[in-house]
Amino acid sequence: SWDAAIDLLAARNIPIRTLERASGFIATEQLSVGTTDGLAWADCGKFNGQRVGPNSGIYNVLVRGDFTHSSVKATVRWVYRTTKARTYECATSHVWEEGFEAGVKMRAEHALPPPSPVGQGASPPSDLSSGVTGDGRPNNLLLGDVGFRRAIGHMQRKGLILGYREVALEKLEVELSAKALVEPTLEYQLTRLFLAYGTTLLEATYPVLVLQANGKQVGVYNRVGLQWEADLGP
């Protein structure tokens, strides 16, 4: 768990200031936070009538235990700094902290494979609706994120998806329905889902939605946008 916590911080490009193996304590400097991400992670109140999120945070991780059992506790001090250098403390939503703890657990228990190159076919899931995944997080953990739950729930209610599962970190397989393939708002719906999925990954660099239909990959949605299989090339 100790190594997994350090590896995950490195994967998120979060530099470490303090590293004390004996006490299990890891801390960072105060780091900048994106305004969009910040709104999902903490509430700093309202300014000029608009809700604002933190624009910086200090991340702390405490790892306890031995080779048979361990625990990981992440805490973040979220703050909002104004242009006049005034600082306001923010109330955390626990989304970042719980997601980080789950990521450490997953890395400690599984050797995560590197993400498959975009455009390569993905193995069809055995049961997308069951929530049973391989190296990815279970569906109930993904649904703990409010934005993801709303985005996936909206697509399900419209009958656009038959199921979904995370097959690896940053890689979500989505089984599209026949209705989805002729839905004029599908790209908008996928954009919304992609952004919500990225929030569950905290500071992920290459999240991707792998789009499936009839057990075959038909396209991907990544930071470039929506690409159907015919457009991906060999």
PDB file of C-alpha atoms in Angstrom:
ATOM      1  CA  SER A   1       0.000   0.000   0.000  1.00  0.00           C
ATOM      2  CA  TRP A   2       2.890   2.360   0.733  1.00  0.00           C
ATOM      3  CA  ASP A   3       4.420   1.802  -2.714  1.00  0.00           C
ATOM      4  CA  ALA A   4       0.987   1.980  -4.350  1.00  0.00           C
ATOM      5  CA  ALA A   5       0.269   5.363  -2.724  1.00  0.00           C
ATOM      6  CA  ILE A   6       3.581   6.799  -3.939  1.00  0.00           C
ATOM      7  CA  ASP A   7       3.059   5.373  -7.432  1.00  0.00           C
ATOM      8  CA  LEU A   8      -0.443   6.817  -7.652  1.00  0.00           C
ATOM      9  CA  LEU A   9       0.737  10.288  -6.605  1.00  0.00           C
ATOM     10  CA  ALA A  10       3.425  10.064  -9.274  1.00  0.00           C
ATOM     11  CA  ALA A  11       0.861   8.956 -11.861  1.00  0.00           C
ATOM     12  CA  ARG A  12      -1.250  12.015 -10.981  1.00  0.00           C
ATOM     13  CA  ASN A  13       1.840  14.275 -11.301  1.00  0.00           C
ATOM     14  CA  ILE A  14       1.538  15.309  -7.641  1.00  0.00           C
ATOM     15  CA  PRO A  15       5.020  16.084  -6.227  1.00  0.00           C
ATOM     16  CA  ILE A  16       5.768  14.870  -2.700  1.00  0.00           C
ATOM     17  CA  ARG A  17       7.176  17.250  -0.077  1.00  0.00           C
ATOM     18  CA  THR A  18       7.332  14.930   2.970  1.00  0.00           C
ATOM     19  CA  LEU A  19       7.889  11.174   2.912  1.00  0.00           C
ATOM     20  CA  GLU A  20       8.152   9.403   6.298  1.00  0.00           C
ATOM     21  CA  ARG A  21       8.084   5.637   5.887  1.00  0.00           C
ATOM     22  CA  ALA A  22       8.313   4.946   9.631  1.00  0.00           C
ATOM     23  CA  SER A  23       5.135   6.879  10.411  1.00  0.00           C
ATOM     24  CA  GLY A  24       3.457   6.147   7.089  1.00  0.00           C
ATOM     25  CA  PHE A  25       2.989   9.861   6.367  1.00  0.00           C
ATOM     26  CA  ILE A  26       3.073  11.474   2.913  1.00  0.00           C
ATOM     27  CA  ALA A  27       2.435  15.173   2.269  1.00  0.00           C
ATOM     28  CA  THR A  28       2.645  17.552  -0.679  1.00  0.00           C
ATOM     29  CA  GLU A  29       3.230  21.226  -1.189  1.00  0.00           C
ATOM     30  CA  GLN A  30       0.224  23.440  -1.828  1.00  0.00           C
ATOM     31  CA  LEU A  31      -0.686  22.781  -5.445  1.00  0.00           C
ATOM     32  CA  SER A  32      -2.953  24.484  -7.944  1.00  0.00           C
ATOM     33  CA  VAL A  33      -6.341  22.956  -8.735  1.00  0.00           C
ATOM     34  CA  GLY A  34      -8.317  23.361 -11.947  1.00  0.00           C
ATOM     35  CA  THR A  35     -11.537  25.314 -11.506  1.00  0.00           C
ATOM     36  CA  THR A  36     -13.700  22.610 -13.126  1.00  0.00           C
ATOM     37  CA  ASP A  37     -12.183  19.784 -11.079  1.00  0.00           C
ATOM     38  CA  GLY A  38     -12.300  21.877  -7.929  1.00  0.00           C
ATOM     39  CA  LEU A  39     -16.080  22.229  -8.036  1.00  0.00           C
ATOM     40  CA  ALA A  40     -16.429  18.451  -7.828  1.00  0.00           C
ATOM     41  CA  TRP A  41     -13.981  18.104  -4.942  1.00  0.00           C
ATOM     42  CA  ALA A  42     -14.985  20.846  -2.485  1.00  0.00           C
ATOM     43  CA  ASP A  43     -17.360  23.743  -1.839  1.00  0.00           C
ATOM     44  CA  CYS A  44     -15.848  27.130  -1.072  1.00  0.00           C
ATOM     45  CA  GLY A  45     -19.091  29.077  -0.926  1.00  0.00           C
ATOM     46  CA  LYS A  46     -20.397  31.720  -3.319  1.00  0.00           C
ATOM     47  CA  PHE A  47     -18.704  34.790  -4.746  1.00  0.00           C
ATOM     48  CA  ASN A  48     -20.686  37.286  -6.798  1.00  0.00           C
ATOM     49  CA  GLY A  49     -23.627  34.904  -6.639  1.00  0.00           C
ATOM     50  CA  GLN A  50     -21.756  31.931  -8.148  1.00  0.00           C
ATOM     51  CA  ARG A  51     -20.581  28.805  -6.375  1.00  0.00           C
ATOM     52  CA  VAL A  52     -16.800  28.393  -6.518  1.00  0.00           C
ATOM     53  CA  GLY A  53     -14.499  25.484  -5.899  1.00  0.00           C
ATOM     54  CA  PRO A  54     -10.937  25.430  -4.549  1.00  0.00           C
ATOM     55  CA  ASN A  55      -8.050  26.633  -6.679  1.00  0.00           C
ATOM     56  CA  SER A  56      -5.375  24.986  -4.535  1.00  0.00           C
ATOM     57  CA  GLY A  57      -4.967  22.096  -2.156  1.00  0.00           C
ATOM     58  CA  ILE A  58      -2.509  20.325   0.140  1.00  0.00           C
ATOM     59  CA  TYR A  59      -2.709  16.537  -0.051  1.00  0.00           C
ATOM     60  CA  ASN A  60      -1.876  14.267   2.888  1.00  0.00           C
ATOM     61  CA  VAL A  61      -1.843  10.461   2.942  1.00  0.00           C
ATOM     62  CA  LEU A  62      -1.456   8.187   5.964  1.00  0.00           C
ATOM     63  CA  VAL A  63      -0.598   4.514   5.384  1.00  0.00           C
ATOM     64  CA  ARG A  64      -0.744   2.106   8.313  1.00  0.00           C
ATOM     65  CA  GLY A  65      -0.353  -1.668   8.670  1.00  0.00           C
ATOM     66  CA  ASP A  66       1.986  -4.460   7.627  1.00  0.00           C
ATOM     67  CA  PHE A  67       2.314  -7.024   4.834  1.00  0.00           C
ATOM     68  CA  THR A  68      -0.910  -8.801   5.898  1.00  0.00           C
ATOM     69  CA  HIS A  69      -3.237  -5.829   6.366  1.00  0.00           C
ATOM     70  CA  SER A  70      -3.051  -2.106   5.763  1.00  0.00           C
ATOM     71  CA  SER A  71      -5.200   1.001   5.662  1.00  0.00           C
ATOM     72  CA  VAL A  72      -4.895   4.210   3.664  1.00  0.00           C
ATOM     73  CA  LYS A  73      -6.415   7.528   4.693  1.00  0.00           C
ATOM     74  CA  ALA A  74      -6.259  10.534   2.380  1.00  0.00           C
ATOM     75  CA  THR A  75      -7.091  14.074   3.497  1.00  0.00           C
ATOM     76  CA  VAL A  76      -6.940  17.320   1.555  1.00  0.00           C
ATOM     77  CA  ARG A  77      -6.980  20.902   2.765  1.00  0.00           C
ATOM     78  CA  TRP A  78      -8.856  22.691   0.004  1.00  0.00           C
ATOM     79  CA  VAL A  79      -8.601  26.485  -0.185  1.00  0.00           C
ATOM     80  CA  TYR A  80      -9.798  29.255  -2.460  1.00  0.00           C
ATOM     81  CA  ARG A  81      -7.450  32.194  -2.918  1.00  0.00           C
ATOM     82  CA  THR A  82      -8.758  35.434  -4.371  1.00  0.00           C
ATOM     83  CA  THR A  83      -6.825  37.808  -6.581  1.00  0.00           C
ATOM     84  CA  LYS A  84      -6.370  39.982  -3.473  1.00  0.00           C
ATOM     85  CA  ALA A  85      -4.547  37.118  -1.713  1.00  0.00           C
ATOM     86  CA  ARG A  86      -7.408  36.401   0.669  1.00  0.00           C
ATOM     87  CA  THR A  87      -7.749  32.713   1.585  1.00  0.00           C
ATOM     88  CA  TYR A  88     -10.990  30.832   2.260  1.00  0.00           C
ATOM     89  CA  GLU A  89     -11.188  27.302   3.642  1.00  0.00           C
ATOM     90  CA  CYS A  90     -13.414  24.912   1.678  1.00  0.00           C
ATOM     91  CA  ALA A  91     -15.635  21.988   2.700  1.00  0.00           C
ATOM     92  CA  THR A  92     -14.549  18.765   1.018  1.00  0.00           C
ATOM     93  CA  SER A  93     -16.976  16.519  -0.847  1.00  0.00           C
ATOM     94  CA  HIS A  94     -14.664  13.540  -0.126  1.00  0.00           C
ATOM     95  CA  VAL A  95     -14.736  12.610  -3.833  1.00  0.00           C
ATOM     96  CA  TRP A  96     -10.976  13.064  -4.333  1.00  0.00           C
ATOM     97  CA  GLU A  97     -10.061  11.388  -1.055  1.00  0.00           C
ATOM     98  CA  GLU A  98     -12.274   8.320  -1.505  1.00  0.00           C
ATOM     99  CA  GLY A  99     -11.231   7.956  -5.129  1.00  0.00           C
ATOM    100  CA  PHE A 100      -7.539   8.105  -4.196  1.00  0.00           C
ATOM    101  CA  GLU A 101      -7.981   5.515  -1.448  1.00  0.00           C
ATOM    102  CA  ALA A 102      -9.792   3.216  -3.882  1.00  0.00           C
ATOM    103  CA  GLY A 103      -7.018   3.726  -6.438  1.00  0.00           C
ATOM    104  CA  VAL A 104      -4.324   2.782  -3.913  1.00  0.00           C
ATOM    105  CA  LYS A 105      -6.282  -0.317  -2.919  1.00  0.00           C
ATOM    106  CA  MET A 106      -6.641  -1.352  -6.551  1.00  0.00           C
ATOM    107  CA  ARG A 107      -2.947  -0.827  -7.280  1.00  0.00           C
ATOM    108  CA  ALA A 108      -1.914  -2.689  -4.144  1.00  0.00           C
ATOM    109  CA  GLU A 109      -4.115  -5.697  -4.928  1.00  0.00           C
ATOM    110  CA  HIS A 110      -3.649  -5.849  -8.700  1.00  0.00           C
ATOM    111  CA  ALA A 111      -0.824  -5.219 -11.108  1.00  0.00           C
ATOM    112  CA  LEU A 112      -2.575  -2.820 -13.465  1.00  0.00           C
ATOM    113  CA  PRO A 113      -1.800  -3.351 -17.163  1.00  0.00           C
ATOM    114  CA  PRO A 114      -1.033  -0.323 -19.341  1.00  0.00           C
ATOM    115  CA  PRO A 115      -4.044   1.055 -21.220  1.00  0.00           C
ATOM    116  CA  SER A 116      -4.601  -0.528 -24.646  1.00  0.00           C
ATOM    117  CA  PRO A 117      -3.675   1.729 -27.588  1.00  0.00           C
ATOM    118  CA  VAL A 118      -6.643   3.674 -28.916  1.00  0.00           C
ATOM    119  CA  GLY A 119      -8.117   1.996 -31.956  1.00  0.00           C
ATOM    120  CA  GLN A 120      -7.349  -1.590 -30.965  1.00  0.00           C
ATOM    121  CA  GLY A 121     -10.311  -3.821 -30.403  1.00  0.00           C
ATOM    122  CA  ALA A 122     -11.267  -4.517 -26.812  1.00  0.00           C
ATOM    123  CA  SER A 123     -12.345  -7.908 -25.563  1.00  0.00           C
ATOM    124  CA  PRO A 124     -16.117  -8.058 -25.247  1.00  0.00           C
ATOM    125  CA  PRO A 125     -17.209  -7.965 -21.615  1.00  0.00           C
ATOM    126  CA  SER A 126     -18.665 -11.140 -20.169  1.00  0.00           C
ATOM    127  CA  ASP A 127     -21.454  -9.258 -18.389  1.00  0.00           C
ATOM    128  CA  LEU A 128     -21.492  -5.491 -18.628  1.00  0.00           C
ATOM    129  CA  SER A 129     -24.499  -5.075 -16.397  1.00  0.00           C
ATOM    130  CA  SER A 130     -23.222  -7.172 -13.510  1.00  0.00           C
ATOM    131  CA  GLY A 131     -20.696  -4.632 -12.261  1.00  0.00           C
ATOM    132  CA  VAL A 132     -18.038  -7.388 -12.065  1.00  0.00           C
ATOM    133  CA  THR A 133     -14.824  -6.064 -13.558  1.00  0.00           C
ATOM    134  CA  GLY A 134     -11.294  -7.285 -14.130  1.00  0.00           C
ATOM    135  CA  ASP A 135      -8.681  -4.679 -13.206  1.00  0.00           C
ATOM    136  CA  GLY A 136     -11.113  -1.764 -13.086  1.00  0.00           C
ATOM    137  CA  ARG A 137     -13.247  -0.407 -10.303  1.00  0.00           C
ATOM    138  CA  PRO A 138     -16.684  -1.933  -9.651  1.00  0.00           C
ATOM    139  CA  ASN A 139     -19.685  -0.042 -10.959  1.00  0.00           C
ATOM    140  CA  ASN A 140     -20.964   0.785  -7.467  1.00  0.00           C
ATOM    141  CA  LEU A 141     -17.734   2.674  -6.772  1.00  0.00           C
ATOM    142  CA  LEU A 142     -18.025   4.654 -10.011  1.00  0.00           C
ATOM    143  CA  LEU A 143     -21.618   5.502  -9.126  1.00  0.00           C
ATOM    144  CA  GLY A 144     -20.375   7.078  -5.912  1.00  0.00           C
ATOM    145  CA  ASP A 145     -19.430  10.092  -8.019  1.00  0.00           C
ATOM    146  CA  VAL A 146     -22.507  12.308  -8.416  1.00  0.00           C
ATOM    147  CA  GLY A 147     -21.614  13.578 -11.880  1.00  0.00           C
ATOM    148  CA  PHE A 148     -20.939  10.106 -13.233  1.00  0.00           C
ATOM    149  CA  ARG A 149     -24.120   8.742 -11.694  1.00  0.00           C
ATOM    150  CA  ARG A 150     -26.200  11.464 -13.325  1.00  0.00           C
ATOM    151  CA  ALA A 151     -24.545  11.097 -16.740  1.00  0.00           C
ATOM    152  CA  ILE A 152     -24.810   7.313 -16.876  1.00  0.00           C
ATOM    153  CA  GLY A 153     -28.332   7.353 -15.417  1.00  0.00           C
ATOM    154  CA  HIS A 154     -29.530   9.834 -18.048  1.00  0.00           C
ATOM    155  CA  MET A 155     -28.229   7.635 -20.875  1.00  0.00           C
ATOM    156  CA  GLN A 156     -29.814   4.555 -19.340  1.00  0.00           C
ATOM    157  CA  ARG A 157     -33.185   6.280 -18.997  1.00  0.00           C
ATOM    158  CA  LYS A 158     -33.043   7.318 -22.653  1.00  0.00           C
ATOM    159  CA  GLY A 159     -32.272   3.712 -23.619  1.00  0.00           C
ATOM    160  CA  LEU A 160     -28.896   4.570 -25.148  1.00  0.00           C
ATOM    161  CA  ILE A 161     -26.690   2.110 -23.265  1.00  0.00           C
ATOM    162  CA  LEU A 162     -27.118  -1.518 -22.279  1.00  0.00           C
ATOM    163  CA  GLY A 163     -24.279  -1.636 -19.740  1.00  0.00           C
ATOM    164  CA  TYR A 164     -20.806  -0.417 -18.839  1.00  0.00           C
ATOM    165  CA  ARG A 165     -17.700  -1.447 -16.933  1.00  0.00           C
ATOM    166  CA  GLU A 166     -14.194  -0.171 -16.252  1.00  0.00           C
ATOM    167  CA  VAL A 167     -11.777  -2.749 -17.648  1.00  0.00           C
ATOM    168  CA  ALA A 168      -8.634  -0.870 -16.564  1.00  0.00           C
ATOM    169  CA  LEU A 169      -7.771   2.447 -14.977  1.00  0.00           C
ATOM    170  CA  GLU A 170      -8.801   5.242 -17.379  1.00  0.00           C
ATOM    171  CA  LYS A 171     -10.661   2.817 -19.705  1.00  0.00           C
ATOM    172  CA  LEU A 172     -14.456   2.513 -19.553  1.00  0.00           C
ATOM    173  CA  GLU A 173     -16.276   0.127 -21.895  1.00  0.00           C
ATOM    174  CA  VAL A 174     -19.793   1.224 -22.824  1.00  0.00           C
ATOM    175  CA  GLU A 175     -22.263  -1.067 -24.618  1.00  0.00           C
ATOM    176  CA  LEU A 176     -24.441   1.061 -26.893  1.00  0.00           C
ATOM    177  CA  SER A 177     -27.987   0.103 -27.814  1.00  0.00           C
ATOM    178  CA  ALA A 178     -29.333   0.047 -31.375  1.00  0.00           C
ATOM    179  CA  LYS A 179     -31.254   3.212 -30.532  1.00  0.00           C
ATOM    180  CA  ALA A 180     -28.018   4.994 -29.590  1.00  0.00           C
ATOM    181  CA  LEU A 181     -26.520   4.503 -33.042  1.00  0.00           C
ATOM    182  CA  VAL A 182     -29.272   6.640 -34.611  1.00  0.00           C
ATOM    183  CA  GLU A 183     -29.693   9.078 -31.715  1.00  0.00           C
ATOM    184  CA  PRO A 184     -28.938  12.656 -32.921  1.00  0.00           C
ATOM    185  CA  THR A 185     -27.750  13.760 -29.455  1.00  0.00           C
ATOM    186  CA  LEU A 186     -25.423  10.790 -28.922  1.00  0.00           C
ATOM    187  CA  GLU A 187     -22.215  12.806 -29.246  1.00  0.00           C
ATOM    188  CA  TYR A 188     -23.461  15.291 -26.656  1.00  0.00           C
ATOM    189  CA  GLN A 189     -24.413  12.444 -24.308  1.00  0.00           C
ATOM    190  CA  LEU A 190     -20.984  10.842 -24.722  1.00  0.00           C
ATOM    191  CA  THR A 191     -19.259  14.176 -24.112  1.00  0.00           C
ATOM    192  CA  ARG A 192     -21.139  14.533 -20.857  1.00  0.00           C
ATOM    193  CA  LEU A 193     -20.279  10.955 -19.838  1.00  0.00           C
ATOM    194  CA  PHE A 194     -16.611  11.388 -20.790  1.00  0.00           C
ATOM    195  CA  LEU A 195     -16.251  14.519 -18.655  1.00  0.00           C
ATOM    196  CA  ALA A 196     -18.020  12.839 -15.726  1.00  0.00           C
ATOM    197  CA  TYR A 197     -15.828   9.737 -16.034  1.00  0.00           C
ATOM    198  CA  GLY A 198     -12.718  11.928 -16.044  1.00  0.00           C
ATOM    199  CA  THR A 199     -13.827  13.368 -12.705  1.00  0.00           C
ATOM    200  CA  THR A 200     -13.823   9.886 -11.148  1.00  0.00           C
ATOM    201  CA  LEU A 201     -10.211   9.520 -12.284  1.00  0.00           C
ATOM    202  CA  LEU A 202      -9.183  12.720 -10.511  1.00  0.00           C
ATOM    203  CA  GLU A 203      -6.214  13.885 -12.559  1.00  0.00           C
ATOM    204  CA  ALA A 204      -6.180  11.180 -15.217  1.00  0.00           C
ATOM    205  CA  THR A 205      -4.163  11.967 -18.325  1.00  0.00           C
ATOM    206  CA  TYR A 206      -5.696   9.671 -20.969  1.00  0.00           C
ATOM    207  CA  PRO A 207      -9.239   8.603 -20.079  1.00  0.00           C
ATOM    208  CA  VAL A 208     -11.098   6.816 -22.855  1.00  0.00           C
ATOM    209  CA  LEU A 209     -14.595   5.483 -23.474  1.00  0.00           C
ATOM    210  CA  VAL A 210     -14.484   2.311 -25.547  1.00  0.00           C
ATOM    211  CA  LEU A 211     -17.775   2.107 -27.431  1.00  0.00           C
ATOM    212  CA  GLN A 212     -19.209  -1.351 -28.061  1.00  0.00           C
ATOM    213  CA  ALA A 213     -22.209  -2.569 -30.052  1.00  0.00           C
ATOM    214  CA  ASN A 214     -23.208  -6.197 -30.588  1.00  0.00           C
ATOM    215  CA  GLY A 215     -20.045  -7.344 -28.800  1.00  0.00           C
ATOM    216  CA  LYS A 216     -17.672  -5.423 -31.087  1.00  0.00           C
ATOM    217  CA  GLN A 217     -15.790  -2.161 -30.699  1.00  0.00           C
ATOM    218  CA  VAL A 218     -17.394   0.497 -32.898  1.00  0.00           C
ATOM    219  CA  GLY A 219     -15.556   3.589 -31.722  1.00  0.00           C
ATOM    220  CA  VAL A 220     -13.829   5.508 -28.937  1.00  0.00           C
ATOM    221  CA  TYR A 221     -14.290   8.810 -27.183  1.00  0.00           C
ATOM    222  CA  ASN A 222     -11.100  10.399 -25.808  1.00  0.00           C
ATOM    223  CA  ARG A 223      -9.644  13.880 -25.444  1.00  0.00           C
ATOM    224  CA  VAL A 224      -9.651  14.220 -29.222  1.00  0.00           C
ATOM    225  CA  GLY A 225     -13.400  13.649 -29.278  1.00  0.00           C
ATOM    226  CA  LEU A 226     -15.654  10.999 -30.789  1.00  0.00           C
ATOM    227  CA  GLN A 227     -14.112   8.675 -33.372  1.00  0.00           C
ATOM    228  CA  TRP A 228     -16.022   5.860 -34.979  1.00  0.00           C
ATOM    229  CA  GLU A 229     -14.168   2.680 -35.891  1.00  0.00           C
ATOM    230  CA  ALA A 230     -14.228   3.459 -39.629  1.00  0.00           C
ATOM    231  CA  ASP A 231     -12.344   6.688 -38.878  1.00  0.00           C
ATOM    232  CA  LEU A 232      -9.628   5.094 -36.757  1.00  0.00           C
ATOM    233  CA  GLY A 233      -7.627   3.546 -39.565  1.00  0.00           C
ATOM    234  CA  PRO A 234      -5.920   0.125 -39.486  1.00  0.00           C
TER     235      PRO A 234
END
